[in-house]
Structures are given as C-alpha cells and as structure tokens.
PDB file of C-alpha atoms in Angstrom:
ATOM      1  CA  ASP A   7      13.313  80.564  78.500  1.00 70.00           C
ATOM      2  CA  GLN A   8      10.878  79.918  75.673  1.00 80.00           C
ATOM      3  CA  GLN A   9       9.642  83.115  74.119  1.00 90.00           C
ATOM      4  CA  VAL A  10       7.353  81.335  71.644  1.00 94.00           C
ATOM      5  CA  LYS A  11       5.348  78.429  72.955  1.00 95.00           C
ATOM      6  CA  GLN A  12       3.225  75.863  71.191  1.00 96.00           C
ATOM      7  CA  ASN A  13       1.811  73.907  74.093  1.00 93.00           C
ATOM      8  CA  SER A  14       0.102  71.197  72.069  1.00 95.00           C
ATOM      9  CA  PRO A  15       2.640  68.804  70.552  1.00 94.00           C
ATOM     10  CA  SER A  16      -0.054  67.134  68.465  1.00 96.00           C
ATOM     11  CA  LEU A  17      -3.580  67.627  67.210  1.00 97.00           C
ATOM     12  CA  SER A  18      -5.894  65.212  65.420  1.00 98.00           C
ATOM     13  CA  VAL A  19      -8.976  66.335  63.469  1.00 98.00           C
ATOM     14  CA  GLN A  20     -11.397  64.823  61.048  1.00 98.00           C
ATOM     15  CA  GLU A  21     -11.302  65.766  57.388  1.00 98.00           C
ATOM     16  CA  GLY A  22     -13.627  68.672  56.640  1.00 98.00           C
ATOM     17  CA  ARG A  23     -13.607  69.994  60.178  1.00 98.00           C
ATOM     18  CA  ILE A  24     -11.715  72.977  61.543  1.00 98.00           C
ATOM     19  CA  SER A  25      -8.141  72.698  62.812  1.00 98.00           C
ATOM     20  CA  ILE A  26      -7.036  75.273  65.366  1.00 98.00           C
ATOM     21  CA  LEU A  27      -3.374  75.510  66.218  1.00 98.00           C
ATOM     22  CA  ASN A  28      -2.350  77.774  69.057  1.00 98.00           C
ATOM     23  CA  CYS A  29       0.778  79.762  69.874  1.00 98.00           C
ATOM     24  CA  ASP A  30       1.644  81.960  72.831  1.00 97.00           C
ATOM     25  CA  TYR A  31       4.489  84.410  73.156  1.00 96.00           C
ATOM     26  CA  THR A  32       6.041  86.294  76.037  1.00 95.00           C
ATOM     27  CA  ASN A  33       7.953  89.155  74.400  1.00 89.00           C
ATOM     28  CA  SER A  34       5.815  92.228  73.793  1.00 89.00           C
ATOM     29  CA  MET A  35       8.468  93.526  71.400  1.00 87.00           C
ATOM     30  CA  PHE A  36       7.556  90.970  68.736  1.00 90.00           C
ATOM     31  CA  ASP A  37       5.965  92.737  65.799  1.00 89.00           C
ATOM     32  CA  TYR A  38       5.532  90.069  63.167  1.00 91.00           C
ATOM     33  CA  PHE A  39       4.366  86.492  63.353  1.00 95.00           C
ATOM     34  CA  LEU A  40       4.584  83.673  60.869  1.00 95.00           C
ATOM     35  CA  TRP A  41       3.366  80.134  60.481  1.00 97.00           C
ATOM     36  CA  TYR A  42       5.439  77.535  58.681  1.00 96.00           C
ATOM     37  CA  LYS A  43       4.389  74.066  57.608  1.00 97.00           C
ATOM     38  CA  LYS A  44       6.815  71.175  57.556  1.00 94.00           C
ATOM     39  CA  TYR A  45       6.543  67.692  56.092  1.00 94.00           C
ATOM     40  CA  PRO A  46       8.921  64.940  57.318  1.00 88.00           C
ATOM     41  CA  ALA A  47      12.427  65.111  55.872  1.00 85.00           C
ATOM     42  CA  GLU A  48      11.674  68.441  54.179  1.00 90.00           C
ATOM     43  CA  GLY A  49      12.365  72.053  54.990  1.00 92.00           C
ATOM     44  CA  PRO A  50       9.587  74.244  56.421  1.00 94.00           C
ATOM     45  CA  THR A  51       7.599  76.301  53.941  1.00 94.00           C
ATOM     46  CA  PHE A  52       5.979  79.624  54.677  1.00 93.00           C
ATOM     47  CA  LEU A  53       2.249  79.437  55.166  1.00 96.00           C
ATOM     48  CA  ILE A  54       0.843  82.721  56.409  1.00 96.00           C
ATOM     49  CA  SER A  55       1.888  85.717  58.493  1.00 94.00           C
ATOM     50  CA  ILE A  56       0.438  88.616  60.427  1.00 95.00           C
ATOM     51  CA  SER A  57       1.719  91.990  61.513  1.00 93.00           C
ATOM     52  CA  SER A  58       1.159  93.120  65.068  1.00 92.00           C
ATOM     53  CA  ILE A  59      -0.950  96.033  63.797  1.00 94.00           C
ATOM     54  CA  LYS A  60      -3.580  93.580  62.585  1.00 96.00           C
ATOM     55  CA  ASP A  61      -5.713  91.082  64.383  1.00 96.00           C
ATOM     56  CA  LYS A  62      -6.583  88.834  61.474  1.00 97.00           C
ATOM     57  CA  ASN A  63      -5.123  87.711  58.182  1.00 97.00           C
ATOM     58  CA  GLU A  64      -6.799  85.317  55.806  1.00 97.00           C
ATOM     59  CA  ASP A  65      -5.500  83.329  52.853  1.00 96.00           C
ATOM     60  CA  GLY A  66      -7.853  80.785  51.396  1.00 97.00           C
ATOM     61  CA  ARG A  67      -8.500  78.047  53.935  1.00 98.00           C
ATOM     62  CA  PHE A  68      -5.956  79.520  56.352  1.00 98.00           C
ATOM     63  CA  THR A  69      -6.650  82.312  58.821  1.00 98.00           C
ATOM     64  CA  VAL A  70      -4.347  83.603  61.515  1.00 98.00           C
ATOM     65  CA  PHE A  71      -5.757  85.531  64.481  1.00 98.00           C
ATOM     66  CA  LEU A  72      -3.671  87.703  66.783  1.00 98.00           C
ATOM     67  CA  ASN A  73      -4.691  88.739  70.275  1.00 97.00           C
ATOM     68  CA  LYS A  74      -2.006  91.132  71.414  1.00 96.00           C
ATOM     69  CA  SER A  75      -3.364  91.688  74.865  1.00 96.00           C
ATOM     70  CA  ALA A  76      -3.252  87.950  75.512  1.00 97.00           C
ATOM     71  CA  LYS A  77       0.019  87.487  73.567  1.00 97.00           C
ATOM     72  CA  HIS A  78      -1.721  84.707  71.692  1.00 97.00           C
ATOM     73  CA  LEU A  79      -2.130  83.761  68.080  1.00 97.00           C
ATOM     74  CA  SER A  80      -3.917  80.939  66.410  1.00 98.00           C
ATOM     75  CA  LEU A  81      -4.008  79.345  62.990  1.00 98.00           C
ATOM     76  CA  HIS A  82      -7.369  78.143  61.696  1.00 98.00           C
ATOM     77  CA  ILE A  83      -7.601  75.711  58.813  1.00 98.00           C
ATOM     78  CA  VAL A  84     -11.074  75.303  57.361  1.00 98.00           C
ATOM     79  CA  PRO A  85     -11.909  72.827  55.993  1.00 98.00           C
ATOM     80  CA  SER A  86      -9.057  70.533  57.002  1.00 98.00           C
ATOM     81  CA  GLN A  87      -7.722  68.164  54.382  1.00 98.00           C
ATOM     82  CA  PRO A  88      -5.515  65.067  54.729  1.00 97.00           C
ATOM     83  CA  GLY A  89      -2.739  66.917  52.871  1.00 96.00           C
ATOM     84  CA  ASP A  90      -2.652  69.404  55.723  1.00 98.00           C
ATOM     85  CA  SER A  91      -1.133  66.713  57.931  1.00 98.00           C
ATOM     86  CA  ALA A  92       2.279  68.139  58.872  1.00 97.00           C
ATOM     87  CA  VAL A  93       4.114  69.864  61.662  1.00 96.00           C
ATOM     88  CA  TYR A  94       3.220  73.546  62.038  1.00 97.00           C
ATOM     89  CA  PHE A  95       5.698  75.981  63.498  1.00 96.00           C
ATOM     90  CA  CYS A  96       4.817  79.365  64.889  1.00 96.00           C
ATOM     91  CA  ALA A  97       7.564  82.018  64.610  1.00 94.00           C
ATOM     92  CA  ALA A  98       7.970  85.592  65.810  1.00 92.00           C
ATOM     93  CA  ARG A  99      10.244  88.484  64.964  1.00 88.00           C
ATOM     94  CA  HIS A 100      11.471  91.247  67.240  1.00 79.00           C
ATOM     95  CA  MET A 101      10.595  94.782  66.108  1.00 71.00           C
ATOM     96  CA  ASN A 102      14.165  95.983  66.518  1.00 66.00           C
ATOM     97  CA  TYR A 103      15.460  94.202  63.478  1.00 56.00           C
ATOM     98  CA  GLY A 104      19.196  93.907  63.404  1.00 55.00           C
ATOM     99  CA  GLY A 105      21.696  91.741  65.146  1.00 56.00           C
ATOM    100  CA  SER A 106      20.389  88.742  66.941  1.00 54.00           C
ATOM    101  CA  GLN A 107      17.083  90.420  67.642  1.00 52.00           C
ATOM    102  CA  GLY A 108      16.132  90.226  63.979  1.00 66.00           C
ATOM    103  CA  ASN A 109      16.216  86.468  63.931  1.00 80.00           C
ATOM    104  CA  LEU A 110      12.997  84.535  63.942  1.00 87.00           C
ATOM    105  CA  ILE A 111      12.143  82.759  67.153  1.00 88.00           C
ATOM    106  CA  PHE A 112      10.398  79.434  66.579  1.00 91.00           C
ATOM    107  CA  GLY A 113       8.031  77.423  68.701  1.00 93.00           C
ATOM    108  CA  LYS A 114       8.509  73.688  69.093  1.00 93.00           C
ATOM    109  CA  GLY A 115       5.803  72.842  66.601  1.00 95.00           C
ATOM    110  CA  THR A 116       2.441  71.081  66.611  1.00 96.00           C
ATOM    111  CA  LYS A 117       1.936  67.910  64.589  1.00 96.00           C
ATOM    112  CA  LEU A 118      -1.438  68.017  62.884  1.00 98.00           C
ATOM    113  CA  SER A 119      -3.041  64.798  61.691  1.00 98.00           C
ATOM    114  CA  VAL A 120      -6.119  65.088  59.510  1.00 98.00           C
ATOM    115  CA  LYS A 121      -7.989  61.809  59.252  1.00 97.00           C
ATOM    116  CA  PRO A 122     -10.105  60.933  56.211  1.00 93.00           C
TER     117      PRO A 122
ATOM    118  CA  ASP B  23      14.640  78.841  39.390  1.00 65.00           C
ATOM    119  CA  GLY B  24      15.860  80.548  42.561  1.00 72.00           C
ATOM    120  CA  GLY B  25      16.187  78.520  45.669  1.00 92.00           C
ATOM    121  CA  ILE B  26      18.301  77.213  48.489  1.00 95.00           C
ATOM    122  CA  THR B  27      20.051  73.847  48.137  1.00 96.00           C
ATOM    123  CA  GLN B  28      21.339  71.642  50.872  1.00 96.00           C
ATOM    124  CA  SER B  29      23.529  68.676  50.207  1.00 92.00           C
ATOM    125  CA  PRO B  30      23.764  65.822  50.807  1.00 93.00           C
ATOM    126  CA  LYS B  31      20.247  64.820  51.837  1.00 93.00           C
ATOM    127  CA  TYR B  32      21.577  62.023  54.050  1.00 94.00           C
ATOM    128  CA  LEU B  33      24.989  61.869  55.665  1.00 94.00           C
ATOM    129  CA  PHE B  34      26.611  59.251  57.851  1.00 93.00           C
ATOM    130  CA  ARG B  35      29.599  60.018  60.025  1.00 90.00           C
ATOM    131  CA  LYS B  36      31.774  57.956  62.245  1.00 91.00           C
ATOM    132  CA  GLU B  37      32.322  59.169  65.764  1.00 89.00           C
ATOM    133  CA  GLY B  38      35.309  61.466  66.039  1.00 88.00           C
ATOM    134  CA  GLN B  39      35.114  62.706  62.456  1.00 91.00           C
ATOM    135  CA  ASN B  40      34.350  66.199  61.282  1.00 94.00           C
ATOM    136  CA  VAL B  41      31.766  66.571  58.501  1.00 95.00           C
ATOM    137  CA  THR B  42      30.688  69.564  56.439  1.00 96.00           C
ATOM    138  CA  LEU B  43      27.140  70.227  55.338  1.00 97.00           C
ATOM    139  CA  SER B  44      26.661  72.350  52.235  1.00 97.00           C
ATOM    140  CA  CYS B  45      24.154  75.192  51.802  1.00 98.00           C
ATOM    141  CA  GLU B  46      23.945  77.252  48.627  1.00 97.00           C
ATOM    142  CA  GLN B  47      21.379  79.874  47.638  1.00 97.00           C
ATOM    143  CA  ASN B  48      20.837  81.822  44.427  1.00 96.00           C
ATOM    144  CA  LEU B  49      18.167  84.117  45.809  1.00 93.00           C
ATOM    145  CA  ASN B  50      20.606  86.956  46.371  1.00 93.00           C
ATOM    146  CA  HIS B  51      19.659  86.868  50.042  1.00 92.00           C
ATOM    147  CA  ASP B  52      21.888  88.671  52.491  1.00 90.00           C
ATOM    148  CA  ALA B  53      21.366  86.564  55.605  1.00 91.00           C
ATOM    149  CA  MET B  54      21.803  82.850  56.057  1.00 94.00           C
ATOM    150  CA  TYR B  55      21.067  80.585  58.994  1.00 94.00           C
ATOM    151  CA  TRP B  56      21.656  77.082  60.269  1.00 96.00           C
ATOM    152  CA  TYR B  57      19.088  75.326  62.433  1.00 95.00           C
ATOM    153  CA  ARG B  58      18.974  71.938  64.021  1.00 95.00           C
ATOM    154  CA  GLN B  59      15.756  70.009  64.487  1.00 92.00           C
ATOM    155  CA  ASP B  60      15.371  67.268  67.077  1.00 90.00           C
ATOM    156  CA  PRO B  61      12.118  65.509  67.999  1.00 82.00           C
ATOM    157  CA  GLY B  62      10.151  67.667  70.414  1.00 77.00           C
ATOM    158  CA  GLN B  63      12.738  70.434  70.318  1.00 81.00           C
ATOM    159  CA  GLY B  64      11.560  72.546  67.402  1.00 84.00           C
ATOM    160  CA  LEU B  65      14.110  74.549  65.446  1.00 90.00           C
ATOM    161  CA  ARG B  66      17.201  75.636  67.328  1.00 91.00           C
ATOM    162  CA  LEU B  67      19.577  78.219  65.875  1.00 91.00           C
ATOM    163  CA  ILE B  68      23.189  77.141  65.498  1.00 95.00           C
ATOM    164  CA  TYR B  69      24.816  79.991  63.579  1.00 95.00           C
ATOM    165  CA  TYR B  70      23.724  82.886  61.438  1.00 93.00           C
ATOM    166  CA  SER B  71      25.374  85.311  59.050  1.00 93.00           C
ATOM    167  CA  GLN B  72      23.943  88.644  57.974  1.00 89.00           C
ATOM    168  CA  ILE B  73      26.758  89.585  55.646  1.00 90.00           C
ATOM    169  CA  VAL B  74      29.706  88.037  53.882  1.00 94.00           C
ATOM    170  CA  ASN B  75      32.741  87.372  56.073  1.00 95.00           C
ATOM    171  CA  ASP B  76      30.715  87.802  59.256  1.00 93.00           C
ATOM    172  CA  PHE B  77      28.751  85.313  61.309  1.00 94.00           C
ATOM    173  CA  GLN B  78      27.374  85.011  64.821  1.00 92.00           C
ATOM    174  CA  LYS B  79      26.737  82.174  67.241  1.00 93.00           C
ATOM    175  CA  GLY B  80      23.179  81.114  67.806  1.00 91.00           C
ATOM    176  CA  ASP B  81      21.751  79.300  70.798  1.00 89.00           C
ATOM    177  CA  ILE B  82      23.588  75.978  70.327  1.00 93.00           C
ATOM    178  CA  ALA B  83      26.861  76.797  68.538  1.00 95.00           C
ATOM    179  CA  GLU B  84      29.123  74.539  70.591  1.00 96.00           C
ATOM    180  CA  GLY B  85      30.716  71.848  68.453  1.00 96.00           C
ATOM    181  CA  TYR B  86      29.904  73.589  65.177  1.00 97.00           C
ATOM    182  CA  SER B  87      31.749  75.997  62.902  1.00 97.00           C
ATOM    183  CA  VAL B  88      30.770  77.979  59.817  1.00 98.00           C
ATOM    184  CA  SER B  89      32.247  80.226  57.158  1.00 97.00           C
ATOM    185  CA  ARG B  90      30.726  82.838  54.851  1.00 97.00           C
ATOM    186  CA  GLU B  91      33.283  83.575  52.155  1.00 97.00           C
ATOM    187  CA  LYS B  92      30.628  84.072  49.470  1.00 96.00           C
ATOM    188  CA  LYS B  93      27.151  85.522  49.637  1.00 96.00           C
ATOM    189  CA  GLU B  94      25.720  82.369  48.111  1.00 97.00           C
ATOM    190  CA  SER B  95      27.348  79.820  50.422  1.00 98.00           C
ATOM    191  CA  PHE B  96      27.198  79.078  54.141  1.00 98.00           C
ATOM    192  CA  PRO B  97      28.687  75.677  54.943  1.00 98.00           C
ATOM    193  CA  LEU B  98      28.346  74.138  58.380  1.00 97.00           C
ATOM    194  CA  THR B  99      31.008  71.879  59.880  1.00 97.00           C
ATOM    195  CA  VAL B 100      29.953  69.494  62.595  1.00 96.00           C
ATOM    196  CA  THR B 101      33.083  68.816  64.576  1.00 94.00           C
ATOM    197  CA  SER B 102      33.999  65.907  66.793  1.00 89.00           C
ATOM    198  CA  ALA B 103      33.379  68.225  69.748  1.00 88.00           C
ATOM    199  CA  GLN B 104      29.626  68.092  69.108  1.00 89.00           C
ATOM    200  CA  LYS B 105      28.462  65.479  71.607  1.00 88.00           C
ATOM    201  CA  ASN B 106      25.154  64.568  69.990  1.00 91.00           C
ATOM    202  CA  PRO B 107      25.338  65.417  66.298  1.00 92.00           C
ATOM    203  CA  THR B 108      22.648  63.069  65.013  1.00 94.00           C
ATOM    204  CA  ALA B 109      19.833  65.382  63.881  1.00 95.00           C
ATOM    205  CA  PHE B 110      18.080  67.018  60.936  1.00 94.00           C
ATOM    206  CA  TYR B 111      19.898  70.183  59.863  1.00 96.00           C
ATOM    207  CA  LEU B 112      18.169  73.022  58.084  1.00 96.00           C
ATOM    208  CA  CYS B 113      19.686  75.952  56.272  1.00 97.00           C
ATOM    209  CA  ALA B 114      17.677  79.101  55.617  1.00 95.00           C
ATOM    210  CA  SER B 115      18.165  82.504  54.027  1.00 94.00           C
ATOM    211  CA  SER B 116      16.436  85.875  54.026  1.00 90.00           C
ATOM    212  CA  LEU B 117      16.703  89.346  52.589  1.00 83.00           C
ATOM    213  CA  GLU B 118      17.820  92.074  54.974  1.00 70.00           C
ATOM    214  CA  GLY B 119      14.731  93.522  56.505  1.00 64.00           C
ATOM    215  CA  ALA B 120      12.544  90.740  55.227  1.00 66.00           C
ATOM    216  CA  TYR B 121      10.067  89.121  57.514  1.00 71.00           C
ATOM    217  CA  GLY B 122      10.488  85.481  56.662  1.00 82.00           C
ATOM    218  CA  TYR B 123      12.988  82.820  55.756  1.00 90.00           C
ATOM    219  CA  THR B 124      13.313  80.469  52.817  1.00 93.00           C
ATOM    220  CA  PHE B 125      14.447  77.037  53.960  1.00 95.00           C
ATOM    221  CA  GLY B 126      16.390  74.312  52.232  1.00 96.00           C
ATOM    222  CA  SER B 127      15.190  70.757  52.195  1.00 95.00           C
ATOM    223  CA  GLY B 128      17.500  69.684  54.997  1.00 95.00           C
ATOM    224  CA  THR B 129      20.301  67.206  55.676  1.00 96.00           C
ATOM    225  CA  ARG B 130      19.804  64.215  57.941  1.00 95.00           C
ATOM    226  CA  LEU B 131      23.080  63.511  59.740  1.00 95.00           C
ATOM    227  CA  THR B 132      23.555  60.207  61.511  1.00 94.00           C
ATOM    228  CA  VAL B 133      26.569  59.298  63.589  1.00 90.00           C
ATOM    229  CA  VAL B 134      27.421  55.599  63.324  1.00 86.00           C
TER     230      VAL B 134
END
C-alpha cells in the first residue's frame, strides 16, 4: 500500500521552461513533506520542504505547493536547467514522530530530463 | 567537515557469501537508516536505529542484519539468505525530531 505516490516515472522538458513534478499521498496524518534530488550513483540530497500548515514554499528556482484537501503536492522548477536532470523523490513524515511513524516515507521517484 | 560516509562505493560478492556495508557519520545524529534502491522501486527501508544498541526492522529486512554499537556507525550485513541482493544501498542519518535525512553516497552491490 503506497502512501506516497509519484505517478510519473519520467518527465522531459526543454531548457528554460517550467518543470512540474507531482506527488500524491494518502495518509492525512502526514505533517511535513520534502523533495530530494538524486543523481546516478549518488545519495539523495535535500532540495526543499514544506510544512502542512503552509501551502507554498519557495527557494530560488524551486517552489513546492501543497494542496491538503487534495492530498497533493507539486514541485515547480523555473527556469529548468540541464543540471536539474536527476531523479526527484517526494517524501512525507507522520505527525506522530517516534517509532516507525517518524520515518520518512518515499515515493518511487520521477526522472527529470532537461534538454538543451 | 561533517558528513556520512559509505564504503566501499562498489562491492562484488559471490553467491552464498555474507558481505558487510559500512556507514559512518560524524554529524552527531541520533538516528540512522538503511535503504535499498532498485530501478522503479524508489527507496525501500531495510533497517533503522534511533538510538545506540537498538534497531528496528523496516519494510524489507529479510536477509539483512545490522548492529548499532556506536552512535557513529551502523553497518549493514547482506546475508546469503537475501535472495536478490544486487542493488544500490543508501545509508542515512537524522537528528531526533528533525524533519529530514542526510544521505551517504551509496554502495553498489553486485552478486556475481
């Protein structure tokens, strides 16, 4: 039972355009969401996060939007650059931190390709 | 520089052999985690430890074992009981109550 879903395994966009990566979740007890970026043969690195009390968080070219009623979040990258080509993982954390519930739950990832 | 180090980067194992993957962190993080990444599968949790001398099974613990004798170290042993061990293994750590993880650079294990 997947609690965090990234339904698009891959996405291809042109350099300079907007990239939109989507993530859906099923557990209403998640209170914090993160995006990680991963290059091949490397560990994921933290990109941006958002608390469930907000609906938007922006950091430079990266913006994450949260729609709690739809249990949906999205990552916008504007403008997209070839160096953004990587796998992006969405992750969520349960509000009752402690024990197994405190662990991050990851989606399966979306591979973004930004073409020059 | 603080960080989390996984070694080796590449590891080859013969079928039937146990192998241990190293994970060391000097971030003073309380919790440590092992994930496995397979194509199209995302990150799947193998084991985690929130405190020294204590660890818990994750979603796919069968065929793996861990120890947490020191705060800085969380080695993962892939045993011969693991039926499909070829994968990319990631170690991570976090502070108690923190919202995110710091990941190591991973170990690619190949069974030959």
